[in-house]
Tab-separated table of C-alpha atoms and ligand atoms in Angstrom:
chain	number	residue	atom	x	y	z
A	1317	MET	CA	-35.909	14.999	25.017
A	1318	SER	CA	-32.978	16.773	23.468
A	1319	LEU	CA	-29.368	16.095	24.208
A	1320	VAL	CA	-26.381	18.301	23.876
A	1321	ALA	CA	-22.840	17.000	23.571
A	1322	ARG	CA	-19.709	18.452	25.042
A	1323	HIS	CA	-16.608	17.048	23.430
A	1324	ALA	CA	-12.836	17.054	23.474
A	1325	ALA	CA	-10.336	15.416	21.168
A	1326	LEU	CA	-6.664	14.834	21.680
A	1327	THR	CA	-3.887	13.040	19.862
A	1328	ASP	CA	-0.370	12.387	21.100
A	1329	ILE	CA	2.645	10.844	19.415
A	1330	GLY	CA	3.378	8.770	22.530
A	1331	LEU	CA	6.822	8.117	23.925
A	1332	HIS	CA	8.449	5.840	21.365
A	1333	ARG	CA	7.247	6.612	17.855
A	1334	SER	CA	8.907	9.147	15.617
A	1335	THR	CA	5.691	9.985	13.763
A	1336	ASN	CA	2.019	10.208	14.640
A	1337	GLU	CA	0.050	8.054	12.210
A	1338	ASP	CA	-3.226	8.651	14.047
A	1339	ALA	CA	-5.675	11.318	12.966
A	1340	PHE	CA	-9.061	12.500	14.147
A	1341	VAL	CA	-12.039	14.598	13.155
A	1342	ALA	CA	-14.100	16.405	15.765
A	1343	GLU	CA	-16.573	18.443	13.752
A	1344	PRO	CA	-19.953	18.038	15.435
A	1345	PRO	CA	-21.995	16.089	14.701
A	1346	LEU	CA	-19.176	13.992	13.187
A	1347	PHE	CA	-16.432	12.461	15.317
A	1348	ALA	CA	-13.876	9.986	14.016
A	1349	VAL	CA	-10.486	8.462	14.731
A	1350	ALA	CA	-8.160	6.722	12.275
A	1351	ASP	CA	-4.917	4.862	12.909
A	1352	GLY	CA	-2.838	4.581	9.751
A	1353	MET	CA	-0.331	1.904	8.850
A	1354	GLY	CA	2.341	1.428	6.210
A	1355	GLY	CA	5.975	2.473	6.159
A	1356	ALA	CA	7.535	5.714	4.962
A	1357	GLN	CA	4.834	8.145	6.126
A	1358	ALA	CA	2.162	6.121	4.307
A	1359	GLY	CA	0.338	5.565	7.597
A	1360	GLU	CA	-0.041	9.272	8.167
A	1361	VAL	CA	-1.254	9.729	4.617
A	1362	ALA	CA	-3.768	6.889	4.910
A	1363	SER	CA	-5.387	8.053	8.145
A	1364	ARG	CA	-5.617	11.693	7.025
A	1365	LEU	CA	-6.883	10.812	3.570
A	1366	ALA	CA	-9.535	8.487	4.992
A	1367	LEU	CA	-10.896	11.185	7.292
A	1368	ASP	CA	-10.781	13.933	4.671
A	1369	SER	CA	-12.605	11.671	2.220
A	1370	LEU	CA	-15.170	10.768	4.852
A	1371	VAL	CA	-15.910	14.426	5.598
A	1372	GLU	CA	-16.077	15.279	1.924
A	1373	ALA	CA	-18.403	12.402	1.085
A	1374	LEU	CA	-20.696	13.274	3.999
A	1375	ALA	CA	-20.911	16.837	2.785
A	1376	ALA	CA	-22.172	15.520	-0.560
A	1377	ALA	CA	-24.572	12.876	0.757
A	1378	ASP	CA	-25.793	12.162	4.251
A	1379	ASP	CA	-24.923	8.477	4.270
A	1380	LEU	CA	-22.247	7.379	6.727
A	1381	PRO	CA	-21.621	3.832	5.411
A	1382	ALA	CA	-21.408	5.168	1.841
A	1383	ALA	CA	-18.965	7.819	3.030
A	1384	ALA	CA	-16.803	5.163	4.699
A	1385	ASP	CA	-16.866	3.254	1.445
A	1386	ALA	CA	-15.729	6.356	-0.401
A	1387	ALA	CA	-12.901	6.726	2.122
A	1388	ASN	CA	-11.861	3.142	1.439
A	1389	GLN	CA	-11.754	3.809	-2.273
A	1390	ALA	CA	-9.770	7.008	-1.837
A	1391	VAL	CA	-7.087	5.301	0.257
A	1392	TYR	CA	-6.989	2.229	-1.946
A	1393	GLY	CA	-6.822	4.362	-5.078
A	1394	GLN	CA	-3.862	6.327	-3.810
A	1395	SER	CA	-2.038	3.215	-2.644
A	1396	ARG	CA	-2.413	1.807	-6.159
A	1397	SER	CA	-1.320	4.933	-7.967
A	1398	ASP	CA	1.648	5.774	-5.747
A	1399	ARG	CA	4.165	3.011	-5.383
A	1400	SER	CA	5.697	4.435	-2.213
A	1401	ARG	CA	2.280	4.159	-0.553
A	1402	SER	CA	1.549	0.667	-1.734
A	1403	GLY	CA	-0.141	-1.429	0.925
A	1404	MET	CA	-1.053	1.491	3.163
A	1405	GLY	CA	-4.258	1.318	5.132
A	1406	THR	CA	-5.965	2.650	8.204
A	1407	THR	CA	-8.510	1.911	10.843
A	1408	LEU	CA	-11.633	4.063	10.893
A	1409	THR	CA	-14.120	4.467	13.700
A	1410	ALA	CA	-16.619	7.257	13.123
A	1411	VAL	CA	-19.826	8.350	14.844
A	1412	ARG	CA	-22.422	10.794	13.705
A	1413	LEU	CA	-24.811	12.159	16.283
A	1414	SER	CA	-28.394	12.977	15.499
A	1415	ASP	CA	-31.763	13.398	17.171
A	1416	ASP	CA	-32.307	9.768	17.826
A	1417	GLY	CA	-28.822	8.845	18.975
A	1418	LEU	CA	-25.722	7.957	17.091
A	1419	ARG	CA	-24.786	5.998	14.012
A	1420	PHE	CA	-21.339	4.570	13.670
A	1421	VAL	CA	-19.131	2.943	11.061
A	1422	HIS	CA	-16.101	0.926	11.956
A	1423	VAL	CA	-13.206	-0.966	10.378
A	1424	GLY	CA	-10.035	-2.079	12.168
A	1425	ASP	CA	-9.002	-2.093	15.802
A	1426	SER	CA	-9.776	1.419	16.968
A	1427	ARG	CA	-12.702	1.423	19.380
A	1428	LEU	CA	-15.953	3.076	20.309
A	1429	TYR	CA	-16.956	2.746	23.957
A	1430	LEU	CA	-20.210	3.703	25.626
A	1431	TRP	CA	-20.143	4.789	29.262
A	1432	ARG	CA	-23.577	4.448	30.818
A	1433	ASP	CA	-24.758	3.881	34.382
A	1434	GLU	CA	-21.168	3.703	35.609
A	1435	ARG	CA	-20.386	0.903	33.171
A	1436	LEU	CA	-18.046	0.887	30.210
A	1437	THR	CA	-19.080	-1.147	27.150
A	1438	GLN	CA	-17.093	-1.621	23.981
A	1439	VAL	CA	-19.566	-0.991	21.158
A	1440	THR	CA	-17.314	-1.957	18.233
A	1441	ASP	CA	-15.629	-5.289	17.514
A	1442	ASP	CA	-11.861	-5.295	17.038
A	1443	HIS	CA	-11.043	-6.402	13.502
A	1444	SER	CA	-7.791	-7.985	14.543
A	1445	LEU	CA	-6.630	-11.586	14.637
A	1446	VAL	CA	-6.845	-11.656	18.414
A	1447	GLY	CA	-10.224	-9.914	18.293
A	1448	GLU	CA	-11.547	-12.694	16.055
A	1449	MET	CA	-10.033	-15.289	18.389
A	1450	VAL	CA	-11.721	-13.716	21.406
A	1451	ARG	CA	-15.073	-13.680	19.628
A	1452	SER	CA	-14.732	-17.301	18.569
A	1453	GLY	CA	-13.881	-18.272	22.136
A	1454	HIS	CA	-10.258	-19.246	21.434
A	1455	LEU	CA	-8.693	-16.534	23.546
A	1456	THR	CA	-9.700	-14.652	26.657
A	1457	ARG	CA	-9.944	-10.901	26.565
A	1458	ALA	CA	-7.153	-10.710	29.129
A	1459	ALA	CA	-4.847	-12.947	27.089
A	1460	ALA	CA	-5.627	-10.909	23.985
A	1461	ALA	CA	-4.447	-7.741	25.696
A	1462	SER	CA	-0.863	-9.020	25.861
A	1463	HIS	CA	-0.880	-11.269	22.803
A	1464	PRO	CA	2.203	-10.658	20.623
A	1465	GLN	CA	0.145	-10.631	17.430
A	1466	ARG	CA	-2.481	-8.302	18.797
A	1467	SER	CA	-1.643	-5.592	16.286
A	1468	ILE	CA	-2.344	-7.707	13.205
A	1469	LEU	CA	-5.544	-6.395	11.643
A	1470	SER	CA	-8.017	-8.748	10.043
A	1471	ARG	CA	-9.722	-5.844	8.279
A	1472	ALA	CA	-8.488	-2.388	7.387
A	1473	LEU	CA	-9.656	0.517	5.301
A	1474	GLY	CA	-7.854	1.100	2.012
A	1475	THR	CA	-6.001	-2.183	1.596
A	1476	GLU	CA	-8.572	-3.752	-0.741
A	1477	PRO	CA	-10.877	-2.347	-3.428
A	1478	GLY	CA	-13.847	-3.224	-1.235
A	1479	VAL	CA	-14.096	-3.715	2.508
A	1480	GLU	CA	-16.839	-4.921	4.793
A	1481	ILE	CA	-17.700	-1.985	7.008
A	1482	ASP	CA	-19.463	-2.538	10.320
A	1483	SER	CA	-22.203	-0.060	11.035
A	1484	GLY	CA	-24.742	0.371	13.738
A	1485	ALA	CA	-26.751	2.721	15.861
A	1486	VAL	CA	-26.959	3.472	19.566
A	1487	GLU	CA	-29.774	5.325	21.286
A	1488	LEU	CA	-28.377	7.886	23.640
A	1489	ARG	CA	-29.474	9.105	27.035
A	1490	ALA	CA	-28.539	12.040	29.177
A	1491	GLY	CA	-25.517	11.139	31.289
A	1492	ASP	CA	-23.994	8.886	28.636
A	1493	ALA	CA	-20.390	9.382	27.638
A	1494	LEU	CA	-18.738	8.149	24.479
A	1495	LEU	CA	-15.106	7.407	23.922
A	1496	LEU	CA	-13.465	6.885	20.551
A	1497	CYS	CA	-9.839	5.818	20.712
A	1498	THR	CA	-6.990	4.162	18.862
A	1499	ASP	CA	-5.192	1.095	20.193
A	1500	GLY	CA	-2.454	3.318	21.594
A	1501	LEU	CA	-4.868	3.997	24.456
A	1502	TYR	CA	-6.332	0.614	25.257
A	1503	SER	CA	-3.085	-1.296	24.726
A	1504	MET	CA	-1.583	0.755	27.559
A	1505	VAL	CA	-4.598	1.388	29.792
A	1506	THR	CA	-7.105	-1.156	31.074
A	1507	ASP	CA	-10.842	-0.716	30.636
A	1508	GLU	CA	-11.064	-0.469	34.435
A	1509	THR	CA	-8.799	2.566	34.453
A	1510	VAL	CA	-10.738	4.181	31.614
A	1511	ALA	CA	-13.960	3.570	33.552
A	1512	ALA	CA	-12.451	5.011	36.714
A	1513	VAL	CA	-11.394	8.186	34.901
A	1514	LEU	CA	-14.847	8.609	33.337
A	1515	ALA	CA	-16.414	8.089	36.752
A	1516	ALA	CA	-14.171	10.599	38.464
A	1517	VAL	CA	-13.885	13.385	35.913
A	1518	ASP	CA	-16.724	15.138	34.125
A	1519	ASP	CA	-15.040	17.633	31.829
A	1520	PRO	CA	-14.274	15.935	28.463
A	1521	ALA	CA	-11.058	17.885	27.991
A	1522	ARG	CA	-9.759	16.768	31.365
A	1523	VAL	CA	-10.843	13.191	30.709
A	1524	ALA	CA	-8.975	13.242	27.390
A	1525	ARG	CA	-5.807	14.615	28.958
A	1526	ARG	CA	-5.972	12.159	31.815
A	1527	LEU	CA	-6.422	9.173	29.493
A	1528	VAL	CA	-3.509	10.223	27.319
A	1529	SER	CA	-1.281	10.685	30.333
A	1530	GLU	CA	-2.353	7.270	31.682
A	1531	ALA	CA	-1.386	5.728	28.333
A	1532	LYS	CA	1.989	7.414	28.492
A	1533	SER	CA	2.692	6.345	32.017
A	1534	GLY	CA	1.613	2.842	30.950
A	1535	GLY	CA	4.447	2.877	28.408
A	1536	GLY	CA	3.230	5.137	25.592
A	1537	HIS	CA	4.465	2.651	23.006
A	1538	ASP	CA	2.095	3.804	20.295
A	1539	ASN	CA	0.394	6.973	19.124
A	1540	ILE	CA	-2.599	7.757	21.326
A	1541	THR	CA	-5.815	9.385	20.158
A	1542	VAL	CA	-8.996	9.905	22.151
A	1543	ILE	CA	-12.285	11.692	21.583
A	1544	VAL	CA	-14.507	12.082	24.620
A	1545	LEU	CA	-18.175	13.077	24.429
A	1546	ARG	CA	-20.519	13.827	27.316
A	1547	LEU	CA	-24.247	13.940	26.641
A	1548	ASP	CA	-26.357	16.247	28.728
A	1549	GLU	CA	-30.040	16.967	28.693
A	1550	VAL	CA	-30.869	20.319	27.206
A	1551	THR	CA	-32.627	22.560	29.685
A	1552	ALA	CA	-35.484	24.768	28.561
A	1553	ASP	CA	-33.574	28.016	28.088
A	1554	ARG	CA	-30.528	26.266	26.838
A	1555	ASP	CA	-32.623	24.537	24.228
A	1556	GLY	CA	-33.403	27.888	22.747
A	1557	ALA	CA	-29.773	28.889	22.861
A	1558	SER	CA	-28.658	25.758	21.108
A	1559	ASP	CA	-31.125	26.051	18.284
A	1560	GLY	CA	-29.125	28.587	16.354
A	1561	PRO	CA	-25.823	26.830	15.837
A	1562	GLU	CA	-27.542	23.516	15.276
A	1563	ALA	CA	-29.729	24.908	12.604
A	1564	ALA	CA	-26.585	26.001	10.883
A	1565	ALA	CA	-24.885	22.656	11.267
A	1566	GLU	CA	-27.656	20.156	10.978
A	1567	GLY	CA	-30.930	21.698	10.005
A	1568	ALA	CA	-33.702	20.320	12.145
A	1569	THR	CA	-31.469	18.185	14.295
A	1570	ALA	CA	-32.231	18.975	17.874
A	1571	VAL	CA	-29.205	17.381	19.378
A	1572	LEU	CA	-25.648	18.309	19.377
A	1573	PRO	CA	-22.993	20.865	19.578
A	1574	ALA	CA	-23.739	24.370	20.582
A	1575	VAL	CA	-21.862	24.389	23.830
A	1576	GLY	CA	-20.182	27.689	24.341
A	1577	ASP	CA	-16.892	26.392	25.680
A	1578	GLU	CA	-16.411	24.048	22.754
A	1579	PRO	CA	-13.942	26.331	21.038
A	1580	ALA	CA	-11.750	26.145	24.112
A	1581	THR	CA	-11.964	22.395	23.916
A	1582	ALA	CA	-11.212	22.471	20.252
A	1583	ALA	CA	-8.083	24.407	21.044
A	1584	LEU	CA	-7.111	21.485	23.194
A	1585	PRO	CA	-5.021	19.728	20.588
A	1586	VAL	CA	-2.501	22.298	21.693
A	1587	VAL	CA	-1.794	19.612	24.225
A	1588	GLY	CA	-0.669	17.687	21.196
A	1589	GLY	CA	1.758	20.547	20.860
A	1590	GLN	CA	3.202	19.499	24.166
A	1591	ALA	CA	4.050	16.202	22.626
A	1592	PRO	CA	7.219	17.426	20.978
A	1593	ALA	CA	8.407	18.489	24.400
A	1594	THR	CA	8.058	14.981	25.789
A	1595	GLU	CA	8.992	13.251	22.633
A	1596	PRO	CA	12.658	14.086	22.021
A	1597	GLU	CA	14.427	11.687	24.340
A	1598	PRO	CA	12.937	8.312	23.424
A	1599	ALA	CA	11.569	9.276	20.049
A	1600	THR	CA	14.922	10.295	18.689
A	1601	ALA	CA	16.531	7.130	19.920
A	1602	PRO	CA	14.351	4.787	17.850
A	1603	GLY	CA	14.475	7.231	14.962
A	1604	PRO	CA	18.085	6.679	13.965
A	1605	ALA	CA	17.637	3.002	14.702
A	1606	THR	CA	15.096	2.959	11.916
A	1607	GLU	CA	17.489	4.710	9.654
A	1608	SER	CA	19.946	1.934	10.325
A	1609	GLU	CA	17.397	-0.284	8.595
A	1610	PRO	CA	18.161	1.095	5.168
A	1611	ALA	CA	21.740	0.289	6.086
A	1612	THR	CA	20.575	-3.287	5.827
A	1613	ALA	CA	19.600	-2.416	2.352
A	1614	THR	CA	23.264	-2.059	1.558
A	1615	GLU	CA	23.699	-5.734	2.200
A	1616	PRO	CA	23.201	-6.696	-1.410
A	1617	GLU	CA	26.293	-4.638	-2.142
A	1618	ASN	CA	28.120	-7.327	-0.294
A	1619	GLU	CA	27.353	-9.680	-3.096
A	1620	PRO	CA	28.774	-7.596	-5.888
A	1621	ASP	CA	31.614	-6.878	-3.463
A	1622	GLY	CA	32.230	-10.529	-2.911
A	1623	ALA	CA	32.159	-11.072	-6.636
A	1624	GLY	CA	34.524	-8.191	-7.091
A	1625	SER	CA	37.019	-9.571	-4.630
A	1626	ALA	CA	37.042	-12.833	-6.546
A	1627	GLU	CA	38.103	-11.005	-9.660
A	1628	PRO	CA	41.646	-10.132	-8.601
A	1629	ASP	CA	42.099	-13.716	-7.462
A	1630	ASP	CA	41.236	-14.924	-10.849
A	1631	SER	CA	43.188	-12.400	-12.814
A	1632	GLU	CA	46.266	-13.373	-10.885
A	1633	SER	CA	46.244	-16.870	-12.236
A	1634	PRO	CA	46.580	-15.886	-15.911
A	1635	GLU	CA	49.562	-13.753	-14.993
A	1636	GLY	CA	51.218	-16.605	-13.186
A	1637	GLY	CA	50.252	-19.322	-15.650
A	1638	GLU	CA	50.308	-18.344	-19.303
A	1639	GLU	CA	52.304	-15.905	-21.275
A	1640	ALA	CA	51.437	-17.319	-24.671
A	1641	ALA	CA	48.306	-15.344	-25.563
A	1642	PRO	CA	48.229	-12.447	-23.162
A	1643	PRO	CA	45.789	-10.189	-25.022
A	1644	ALA	CA	43.135	-12.848	-25.681
A	1645	ALA	CA	42.906	-14.357	-22.232
A	1646	PRO	CA	42.008	-11.227	-20.213
A	1647	ARG	CA	39.346	-10.259	-22.695
A	1648	ARG	CA	37.754	-13.659	-22.600
A	1649	ARG	CA	37.931	-13.545	-18.815
A	1650	ARG	CA	36.307	-10.194	-18.797
A	1651	ARG	CA	33.501	-11.421	-20.982
A	1652	LEU	CA	33.201	-14.474	-18.803
A	1653	TRP	CA	32.940	-12.206	-15.793
A	1654	LEU	CA	30.231	-10.226	-17.430
A	1655	VAL	CA	28.280	-13.419	-18.022
A	1656	VAL	CA	28.849	-14.535	-14.443
A	1657	ILE	CA	27.753	-11.180	-13.041
A	1658	VAL	CA	24.640	-11.079	-15.197
A	1659	ALA	CA	23.837	-14.651	-14.179
A	1660	VAL	CA	24.328	-13.821	-10.500
A	1661	VAL	CA	22.144	-10.746	-10.745
A	1662	LEU	CA	19.443	-12.744	-12.518
A	1663	ALA	CA	19.699	-15.521	-9.970
A	1664	VAL	CA	19.453	-13.042	-7.121
A	1665	CYS	CA	16.390	-11.433	-8.669
A	1666	VAL	CA	14.637	-14.715	-9.345
A	1667	ALA	CA	15.629	-16.246	-6.021
A	1668	GLY	CA	14.746	-12.982	-4.320
A	1669	GLY	CA	11.321	-12.960	-5.870
A	1670	VAL	CA	10.673	-16.572	-4.977
A	1671	ALA	CA	12.282	-16.461	-1.564
A	1672	ALA	CA	10.748	-13.151	-0.631
A	1673	SER	CA	7.319	-14.657	-0.986
A	1674	SER	CA	7.885	-17.277	1.693
A	1675	VAL	CA	10.513	-15.766	3.962
A	1676	TYR	CA	10.215	-13.555	7.015
A	1677	TYR	CA	12.672	-11.856	9.306
A	1678	VAL	CA	12.613	-9.915	12.511
A	1679	GLY	CA	13.859	-6.363	12.480
A	1680	ASP	CA	13.253	-2.865	13.660
A	1681	TYR	CA	10.396	-0.648	12.470
A	1682	ASP	CA	10.326	2.821	13.917
A	1683	GLY	CA	12.287	1.557	16.909
A	1684	MET	CA	9.916	-1.329	17.632
A	1685	VAL	CA	10.518	-5.059	17.279
A	1686	SER	CA	8.801	-5.921	14.016
A	1687	VAL	CA	8.372	-8.760	11.565
A	1688	TYR	CA	9.067	-8.260	7.886
A	1689	HIS	CA	7.886	-10.378	4.989
A	1690	GLY	CA	10.557	-10.814	2.323
A	1691	LEU	CA	14.283	-10.243	2.170
A	1692	PRO	CA	16.156	-7.497	4.017
A	1693	PHE	CA	17.465	-5.967	0.797
A	1694	THR	CA	16.725	-3.228	-1.631
A	1695	VAL	CA	17.778	-4.067	-5.189
A	1696	ALA	CA	17.936	-1.228	-7.684
A	1697	GLY	CA	15.605	0.813	-5.502
A	1698	VAL	CA	13.032	-1.962	-5.171
A	1699	LYS	CA	12.384	-3.115	-1.630
A	1700	LEU	CA	12.269	-6.874	-1.317
A	1701	TYR	CA	10.470	-6.633	2.008
A	1702	ASP	CA	7.188	-5.461	3.482
A	1703	LEU	CA	6.325	-4.703	7.060
A	1704	TYR	CA	4.233	-7.631	8.249
A	1705	LEU	CA	3.731	-6.896	11.915
A	1706	GLU	CA	4.834	-4.172	14.253
A	1707	THR	CA	4.865	-4.707	17.961
A	1708	THR	CA	4.988	-2.171	20.746
A	1709	THR	CA	8.264	-3.460	22.185
A	1710	PRO	CA	11.154	-1.023	21.720
A	1711	VAL	CA	14.320	-2.584	20.283
A	1712	ALA	CA	16.368	-0.214	22.412
A	1713	GLY	CA	14.979	-1.857	25.548
A	1714	LEU	CA	16.088	-5.386	24.647
A	1715	SER	CA	19.000	-7.116	26.303
A	1716	PRO	CA	22.128	-6.993	24.108
A	1717	GLY	CA	21.885	-10.695	23.183
A	1718	VAL	CA	18.244	-10.505	22.131
A	1719	ARG	CA	18.845	-7.232	20.390
A	1720	ALA	CA	21.594	-8.868	18.339
A	1721	THR	CA	19.188	-11.539	17.121
A	1722	VAL	CA	16.756	-8.841	16.062
A	1723	GLU	CA	19.430	-6.860	14.257
A	1724	ARG	CA	20.885	-9.884	12.491
A	1725	HIS	CA	17.887	-10.195	10.139
A	1726	ASP	CA	18.154	-13.960	9.855
A	1727	LEU	CA	15.574	-15.400	7.495
A	1728	HIS	CA	12.828	-17.618	8.834
A	1729	ARG	CA	9.580	-19.215	7.887
A	1730	LYS	CA	6.630	-17.187	9.090
A	1731	ALA	CA	5.944	-19.175	12.264
A	1732	ALA	CA	9.586	-19.072	13.319
A	1733	ALA	CA	9.847	-15.328	12.698
A	1734	LEU	CA	6.699	-14.682	14.743
A	1735	ASP	CA	8.106	-16.938	17.413
A	1736	LEU	CA	11.377	-15.015	17.495
A	1737	ALA	CA	9.478	-11.730	17.725
A	1738	ARG	CA	7.456	-13.159	20.586
A	1739	ARG	CA	10.560	-14.282	22.451
A	1740	ALA	CA	12.260	-10.946	21.809
A	1741	GLN	CA	9.302	-9.380	23.596
A	1742	GLY	CA	9.886	-11.678	26.530
A	1743	LEU	CA	6.641	-13.548	25.948
A	1744	PRO	CA	6.338	-17.293	26.434
B	1937	MN	MN1	-2.012	2.340	16.820
C-alpha cells in the first residue's frame, strides 16, 4: 500500500518574545523543527544553521543520523569560532518519510507526536531535566508541565563536539497524522487539546493555524512552531499521478508528497507574516526591558566611580596638612592611586573570574524571568555572565515588589537563584 502525505508548517513568534529562534524545514520527504538557544541572536543562528546543515548533509548522503551529526558539528564549530555565539545550541527533531514509514532523529525538547486511532502518542523523549525526572519516575507528567526548570535541556545540538542523537523508525498507516512541534506549543496547550484539534480538523493547514492560535490564547510565552502531516492511502489513479513528482524527489519511493494543493500549504507561513501584526504590543514591551539589561553592565563603572570620588577626598588632605613639599606629595599620591586602581582592577578580574563560576542571579532575558550564571557585569567588553535558564514568565507581569527583586540582580548560590526564580513565577 502506498501513502501520500499532505503537510503544513507554521512558525509564530508568539506574544512575548522579540525574536523567533525557532526554525523549520518542510521539504518532502524531510520535515524538521529546531528551537535555538543562546543570547544575542545566537539562537536564531543555531536553529537555522542546524537545519541548513541537515539538508545539505542529506543531499550528499542518505543517512539521517549522520546528517544530524553533521548539523551538530556545524553548530558547535561556529560557536567555537565566533565568540558572540559561544554556547549556542538548538533542539532538532526531524523525520524523513519513505516507503516503509518514517525515520526520525531527535535531540532536545521539541517533540514528534503520532496521531493514530484517535489517540495521540509522543514518539520522542524530552531531553530536559524534567523529562529525565518523569522517565525515572521522580515527577509526574502533569507536574513536569508546570515545573519551573522545565526549559533546562539535558541534551542539545551544537553545545558539545559530540552528542548522543536519538533515532528511530515508525511504520505508518493510512489515517495517521504526525505533529512536529517546539515547546512553545506544548507548554501552552495540553495534549488533550492537541488531540481534540486533530480529531476535529482534517486539513493540515487549518490544524496548524488552530494549534498556533491555541498556544497564543494559552499565553504565547514562547515561539511556536508546528508541522502537521496527514497520511492518506493513494488511490489507483492518484498513484499514477503521484509517481512523477516522487520520482523527481525520491527515486523509487512510492510514498510522499505530490499533493497538488501543497504549494498553497507551503505559502502558509504567510500566517507567520501575520505575527508582526500581533506582536507589537507585548513584544516591544519586553524588548526595551532586555535592553535595560546592558544597563546593568554599566554597574562596574560604579566601582571606578567610587574610586574616583575617593580621590578628591584624599587630595584635600595634603592641601590642608602639609605645605613643606608640595610638588612631591601629589605625584607620589598619583602614583599610589595608579597602584591602587591597578590592584582594584586586578582584584575585580580575579574575584570576578572566581565568583562568576559559582554565583547566579535572577534577571530579565528577552522580557522573561531568567537565571544567569556569573556576575551582572561586562568588563572591557567581556560578559561575566551567561544565560543559565529562561522561563516563560514575563517580568512585566510581576507585581512591583517581586519585579524589584528580579531587577536588583542580587547574587546567589545556584539553588537560591533557582528558588527566587521559582517564587517570582508564583510557584511554590
Ligand atoms: Mn522554545
